């Protein structure tokens, strides 16, 4: 009977050692996962910040292109209109010179 108890205790100690080893591995894995999660959190924050900057730059780009487009369209409207007028066969040389000057000034 004592041999059985002694054997049972030895088995229990072996089981406890195995459980302790598994607990240590679980603790190490938890630490590894927590470190990976912290890294993912940092990366996600950096990506959000980069996205915010890109969004702001995109808004500025759109405003710039809108302004440039307006600045180009306004004089081009006059150039196109006076170019059409220059096609008229009834214009005098003086009128042609005047309209050509306007086109030159607007371009």
mmCIF file with all atom_site columns, C-alpha atoms in Angstrom:
data_model
loop_
_atom_site.group_PDB
_atom_site.id
_atom_site.type_symbol
_atom_site.label_atom_id
_atom_site.label_alt_id
_atom_site.label_comp_id
_atom_site.label_asym_id
_atom_site.label_entity_id
_atom_site.label_seq_id
_atom_site.pdbx_PDB_ins_code
_atom_site.Cartn_x
_atom_site.Cartn_y
_atom_site.Cartn_z
_atom_site.occupancy
_atom_site.B_iso_or_equiv
_atom_site.pdbx_formal_charge
_atom_site.auth_seq_id
_atom_site.auth_comp_id
_atom_site.auth_asym_id
_atom_site.auth_atom_id
_atom_site.pdbx_PDB_model_num
ATOM 1   C CA . UNK A 1 1   ? 0.000   0.000  0.000   1.00 0.00 ? 1   UNK A CA 1
ATOM 2   C CA . UNK A 1 2   ? 2.823   2.412  0.809   1.00 0.00 ? 2   UNK A CA 1
ATOM 3   C CA . UNK A 1 3   ? 4.439   1.605  -2.550  1.00 0.00 ? 3   UNK A CA 1
ATOM 4   C CA . UNK A 1 4   ? 1.222   2.502  -4.259  1.00 0.00 ? 4   UNK A CA 1
ATOM 5   C CA . UNK A 1 5   ? 0.942   5.770  -2.375  1.00 0.00 ? 5   UNK A CA 1
ATOM 6   C CA . UNK A 1 6   ? 4.579   6.545  -3.016  1.00 0.00 ? 6   UNK A CA 1
ATOM 7   C CA . UNK A 1 7   ? 4.097   5.707  -6.691  1.00 0.00 ? 7   UNK A CA 1
ATOM 8   C CA . UNK A 1 8   ? 0.944   7.814  -6.782  1.00 0.00 ? 8   UNK A CA 1
ATOM 9   C CA . UNK A 1 9   ? 2.746   10.751 -5.195  1.00 0.00 ? 9   UNK A CA 1
ATOM 10  C CA . UNK A 1 10  ? 5.612   10.415 -7.667  1.00 0.00 ? 10  UNK A CA 1
ATOM 11  C CA . UNK A 1 11  ? 3.126   10.384 -10.511 1.00 0.00 ? 11  UNK A CA 1
ATOM 12  C CA . UNK A 1 12  ? 1.407   13.432 -9.094  1.00 0.00 ? 12  UNK A CA 1
ATOM 13  C CA . UNK A 1 13  ? 4.718   15.289 -8.800  1.00 0.00 ? 13  UNK A CA 1
ATOM 14  C CA . UNK A 1 14  ? 5.499   14.415 -12.435 1.00 0.00 ? 14  UNK A CA 1
ATOM 15  C CA . UNK A 1 15  ? 2.064   15.653 -13.425 1.00 0.00 ? 15  UNK A CA 1
ATOM 16  C CA . UNK A 1 16  ? 2.622   18.884 -11.486 1.00 0.00 ? 16  UNK A CA 1
ATOM 17  C CA . UNK A 1 17  ? 5.980   19.407 -13.188 1.00 0.00 ? 17  UNK A CA 1
ATOM 18  C CA . UNK A 1 18  ? 4.353   18.905 -16.584 1.00 0.00 ? 18  UNK A CA 1
ATOM 19  C CA . UNK A 1 19  ? 1.608   21.381 -15.684 1.00 0.00 ? 19  UNK A CA 1
ATOM 20  C CA . UNK A 1 20  ? 4.243   23.874 -14.509 1.00 0.00 ? 20  UNK A CA 1
ATOM 21  C CA . UNK A 1 21  ? 6.123   23.502 -17.805 1.00 0.00 ? 21  UNK A CA 1
ATOM 22  C CA . UNK A 1 22  ? 2.923   24.011 -19.776 1.00 0.00 ? 22  UNK A CA 1
ATOM 23  C CA . UNK A 1 23  ? 2.073   27.052 -17.667 1.00 0.00 ? 23  UNK A CA 1
ATOM 24  C CA . UNK A 1 24  ? 5.529   28.513 -18.377 1.00 0.00 ? 24  UNK A CA 1
ATOM 25  C CA . UNK A 1 25  ? 5.120   27.925 -22.116 1.00 0.00 ? 25  UNK A CA 1
ATOM 26  C CA . UNK A 1 26  ? 1.660   29.511 -21.984 1.00 0.00 ? 26  UNK A CA 1
ATOM 27  C CA . UNK A 1 27  ? 3.099   32.522 -20.129 1.00 0.00 ? 27  UNK A CA 1
ATOM 28  C CA . UNK A 1 28  ? 5.866   32.927 -22.714 1.00 0.00 ? 28  UNK A CA 1
ATOM 29  C CA . UNK A 1 29  ? 3.371   32.622 -25.580 1.00 0.00 ? 29  UNK A CA 1
ATOM 30  C CA . UNK A 1 30  ? 1.131   35.201 -23.911 1.00 0.00 ? 30  UNK A CA 1
ATOM 31  C CA . UNK A 1 31  ? 4.076   37.603 -23.631 1.00 0.00 ? 31  UNK A CA 1
ATOM 32  C CA . UNK A 1 32  ? 4.953   37.035 -27.277 1.00 0.00 ? 32  UNK A CA 1
ATOM 33  C CA . UNK A 1 33  ? 1.351   37.671 -28.337 1.00 0.00 ? 33  UNK A CA 1
ATOM 34  C CA . UNK A 1 34  ? 1.148   40.812 -26.193 1.00 0.00 ? 34  UNK A CA 1
ATOM 35  C CA . UNK A 1 35  ? 4.330   42.138 -27.810 1.00 0.00 ? 35  UNK A CA 1
ATOM 36  C CA . UNK A 1 36  ? 2.937   41.367 -31.267 1.00 0.00 ? 36  UNK A CA 1
ATOM 37  C CA . UNK A 1 37  ? -0.329  43.098 -30.370 1.00 0.00 ? 37  UNK A CA 1
ATOM 38  C CA . UNK A 1 38  ? 1.568   46.172 -29.152 1.00 0.00 ? 38  UNK A CA 1
ATOM 39  C CA . UNK A 1 39  ? 3.502   46.255 -32.436 1.00 0.00 ? 39  UNK A CA 1
ATOM 40  C CA . UNK A 1 40  ? 0.274   45.957 -34.433 1.00 0.00 ? 40  UNK A CA 1
ATOM 41  C CA . UNK A 1 41  ? -1.240  48.783 -32.395 1.00 0.00 ? 41  UNK A CA 1
ATOM 42  C CA . UNK A 1 42  ? 1.789   51.004 -33.125 1.00 0.00 ? 42  UNK A CA 1
ATOM 43  C CA . UNK A 1 43  ? 1.657   50.127 -36.812 1.00 0.00 ? 43  UNK A CA 1
ATOM 44  C CA . UNK A 1 44  ? -2.078  50.829 -36.993 1.00 0.00 ? 44  UNK A CA 1
ATOM 45  C CA . UNK A 1 45  ? -1.544  54.231 -35.330 1.00 0.00 ? 45  UNK A CA 1
ATOM 46  C CA . UNK A 1 46  ? 1.239   55.074 -37.786 1.00 0.00 ? 46  UNK A CA 1
ATOM 47  C CA . UNK A 1 47  ? -0.965  54.056 -40.712 1.00 0.00 ? 47  UNK A CA 1
ATOM 48  C CA . UNK A 1 48  ? -3.832  56.219 -39.427 1.00 0.00 ? 48  UNK A CA 1
ATOM 49  C CA . UNK A 1 49  ? -1.470  59.183 -39.070 1.00 0.00 ? 49  UNK A CA 1
ATOM 50  C CA . UNK A 1 50  ? -0.080  58.639 -42.571 1.00 0.00 ? 50  UNK A CA 1
ATOM 51  C CA . UNK A 1 51  ? -3.602  58.319 -43.961 1.00 0.00 ? 51  UNK A CA 1
ATOM 52  C CA . UNK A 1 52  ? -4.630  61.572 -42.252 1.00 0.00 ? 52  UNK A CA 1
ATOM 53  C CA . UNK A 1 53  ? -1.623  63.349 -43.786 1.00 0.00 ? 53  UNK A CA 1
ATOM 54  C CA . UNK A 1 54  ? -2.362  61.922 -47.231 1.00 0.00 ? 54  UNK A CA 1
ATOM 55  C CA . UNK A 1 55  ? -6.000  62.980 -46.950 1.00 0.00 ? 55  UNK A CA 1
ATOM 56  C CA . UNK A 1 56  ? -4.953  66.532 -46.053 1.00 0.00 ? 56  UNK A CA 1
ATOM 57  C CA . UNK A 1 57  ? -2.484  66.599 -48.955 1.00 0.00 ? 57  UNK A CA 1
ATOM 58  C CA . UNK A 1 58  ? -5.165  65.333 -51.322 1.00 0.00 ? 58  UNK A CA 1
ATOM 59  C CA . UNK A 1 59  ? -7.488  68.159 -50.260 1.00 0.00 ? 59  UNK A CA 1
ATOM 60  C CA . UNK A 1 60  ? -4.697  70.687 -50.844 1.00 0.00 ? 60  UNK A CA 1
ATOM 61  C CA . UNK A 1 61  ? -3.906  69.149 -54.247 1.00 0.00 ? 61  UNK A CA 1
ATOM 62  C CA . UNK A 1 62  ? -7.562  69.316 -55.286 1.00 0.00 ? 62  UNK A CA 1
ATOM 63  C CA . UNK A 1 63  ? -7.774  72.966 -54.212 1.00 0.00 ? 63  UNK A CA 1
ATOM 64  C CA . UNK A 1 64  ? -4.568  73.776 -56.100 1.00 0.00 ? 64  UNK A CA 1
ATOM 65  C CA . UNK A 1 65  ? -5.712  72.031 -59.274 1.00 0.00 ? 65  UNK A CA 1
ATOM 66  C CA . UNK A 1 66  ? -9.104  73.706 -59.038 1.00 0.00 ? 66  UNK A CA 1
ATOM 67  C CA . UNK A 1 67  ? -7.466  77.125 -58.754 1.00 0.00 ? 67  UNK A CA 1
ATOM 68  C CA . UNK A 1 68  ? -4.992  76.448 -61.573 1.00 0.00 ? 68  UNK A CA 1
ATOM 69  C CA . UNK A 1 69  ? -7.776  75.120 -63.759 1.00 0.00 ? 69  UNK A CA 1
ATOM 70  C CA . UNK A 1 70  ? -9.784  78.286 -63.138 1.00 0.00 ? 70  UNK A CA 1
ATOM 71  C CA . UNK A 1 71  ? -6.745  80.478 -63.806 1.00 0.00 ? 71  UNK A CA 1
ATOM 72  C CA . UNK A 1 72  ? -6.179  78.706 -67.131 1.00 0.00 ? 72  UNK A CA 1
ATOM 73  C CA . UNK A 1 73  ? -9.824  78.548 -68.220 1.00 0.00 ? 73  UNK A CA 1
ATOM 74  C CA . UNK A 1 74  ? -10.568 82.227 -67.675 1.00 0.00 ? 74  UNK A CA 1
ATOM 75  C CA . UNK A 1 75  ? -8.085  83.645 -70.203 1.00 0.00 ? 75  UNK A CA 1
ATOM 76  C CA . UNK A 1 76  ? -8.553  80.697 -72.551 1.00 0.00 ? 76  UNK A CA 1
ATOM 77  C CA . UNK A 1 77  ? -12.229 81.586 -72.873 1.00 0.00 ? 77  UNK A CA 1
ATOM 78  C CA . UNK A 1 78  ? -11.228 84.991 -74.250 1.00 0.00 ? 78  UNK A CA 1
ATOM 79  C CA . UNK A 1 79  ? -8.572  83.479 -76.504 1.00 0.00 ? 79  UNK A CA 1
ATOM 80  C CA . UNK A 1 80  ? -11.066 81.027 -77.979 1.00 0.00 ? 80  UNK A CA 1
ATOM 81  C CA . UNK A 1 81  ? -13.728 83.692 -78.462 1.00 0.00 ? 81  UNK A CA 1
ATOM 82  C CA . UNK A 1 82  ? -11.413 86.152 -80.183 1.00 0.00 ? 82  UNK A CA 1
ATOM 83  C CA . UNK A 1 83  ? -9.883  83.355 -82.279 1.00 0.00 ? 83  UNK A CA 1
ATOM 84  C CA . UNK A 1 84  ? -13.367 82.617 -83.595 1.00 0.00 ? 84  UNK A CA 1
ATOM 85  C CA . UNK A 1 85  ? -13.879 86.313 -84.355 1.00 0.00 ? 85  UNK A CA 1
ATOM 86  C CA . UNK A 1 86  ? -10.604 86.381 -86.315 1.00 0.00 ? 86  UNK A CA 1
ATOM 87  C CA . UNK A 1 87  ? -12.089 83.788 -88.679 1.00 0.00 ? 87  UNK A CA 1
ATOM 88  C CA . UNK A 1 88  ? -14.665 86.327 -89.847 1.00 0.00 ? 88  UNK A CA 1
ATOM 89  C CA . UNK A 1 89  ? -13.869 87.391 -93.403 1.00 0.00 ? 89  UNK A CA 1
ATOM 90  C CA . UNK A 1 90  ? -15.401 90.862 -92.966 1.00 0.00 ? 90  UNK A CA 1
ATOM 91  C CA . UNK A 1 91  ? -12.839 92.126 -90.425 1.00 0.00 ? 91  UNK A CA 1
ATOM 92  C CA . UNK A 1 92  ? -10.600 95.033 -91.299 1.00 0.00 ? 92  UNK A CA 1
ATOM 93  C CA . UNK A 1 93  ? -6.847  94.836 -90.818 1.00 0.00 ? 93  UNK A CA 1
ATOM 94  C CA . UNK A 1 94  ? -7.185  97.199 -87.865 1.00 0.00 ? 94  UNK A CA 1
ATOM 95  C CA . UNK A 1 95  ? -9.800  94.951 -86.220 1.00 0.00 ? 95  UNK A CA 1
ATOM 96  C CA . UNK A 1 96  ? -7.681  91.868 -86.846 1.00 0.00 ? 96  UNK A CA 1
ATOM 97  C CA . UNK A 1 97  ? -4.692  93.581 -85.221 1.00 0.00 ? 97  UNK A CA 1
ATOM 98  C CA . UNK A 1 98  ? -6.808  94.654 -82.268 1.00 0.00 ? 98  UNK A CA 1
ATOM 99  C CA . UNK A 1 99  ? -8.231  91.152 -81.730 1.00 0.00 ? 99  UNK A CA 1
ATOM 100 C CA . UNK A 1 100 ? -4.819  89.529 -82.202 1.00 0.00 ? 100 UNK A CA 1
ATOM 101 C CA . UNK A 1 101 ? -3.468  91.906 -79.539 1.00 0.00 ? 101 UNK A CA 1
ATOM 102 C CA . UNK A 1 102 ? -6.238  90.872 -77.146 1.00 0.00 ? 102 UNK A CA 1
ATOM 103 C CA . UNK A 1 103 ? -5.432  87.207 -77.758 1.00 0.00 ? 103 UNK A CA 1
ATOM 104 C CA . UNK A 1 104 ? -1.755  87.908 -77.125 1.00 0.00 ? 104 UNK A CA 1
ATOM 105 C CA . UNK A 1 105 ? -2.487  89.799 -73.904 1.00 0.00 ? 105 UNK A CA 1
ATOM 106 C CA . UNK A 1 106 ? -4.805  87.075 -72.577 1.00 0.00 ? 106 UNK A CA 1
ATOM 107 C CA . UNK A 1 107 ? -2.494  84.172 -73.390 1.00 0.00 ? 107 UNK A CA 1
#
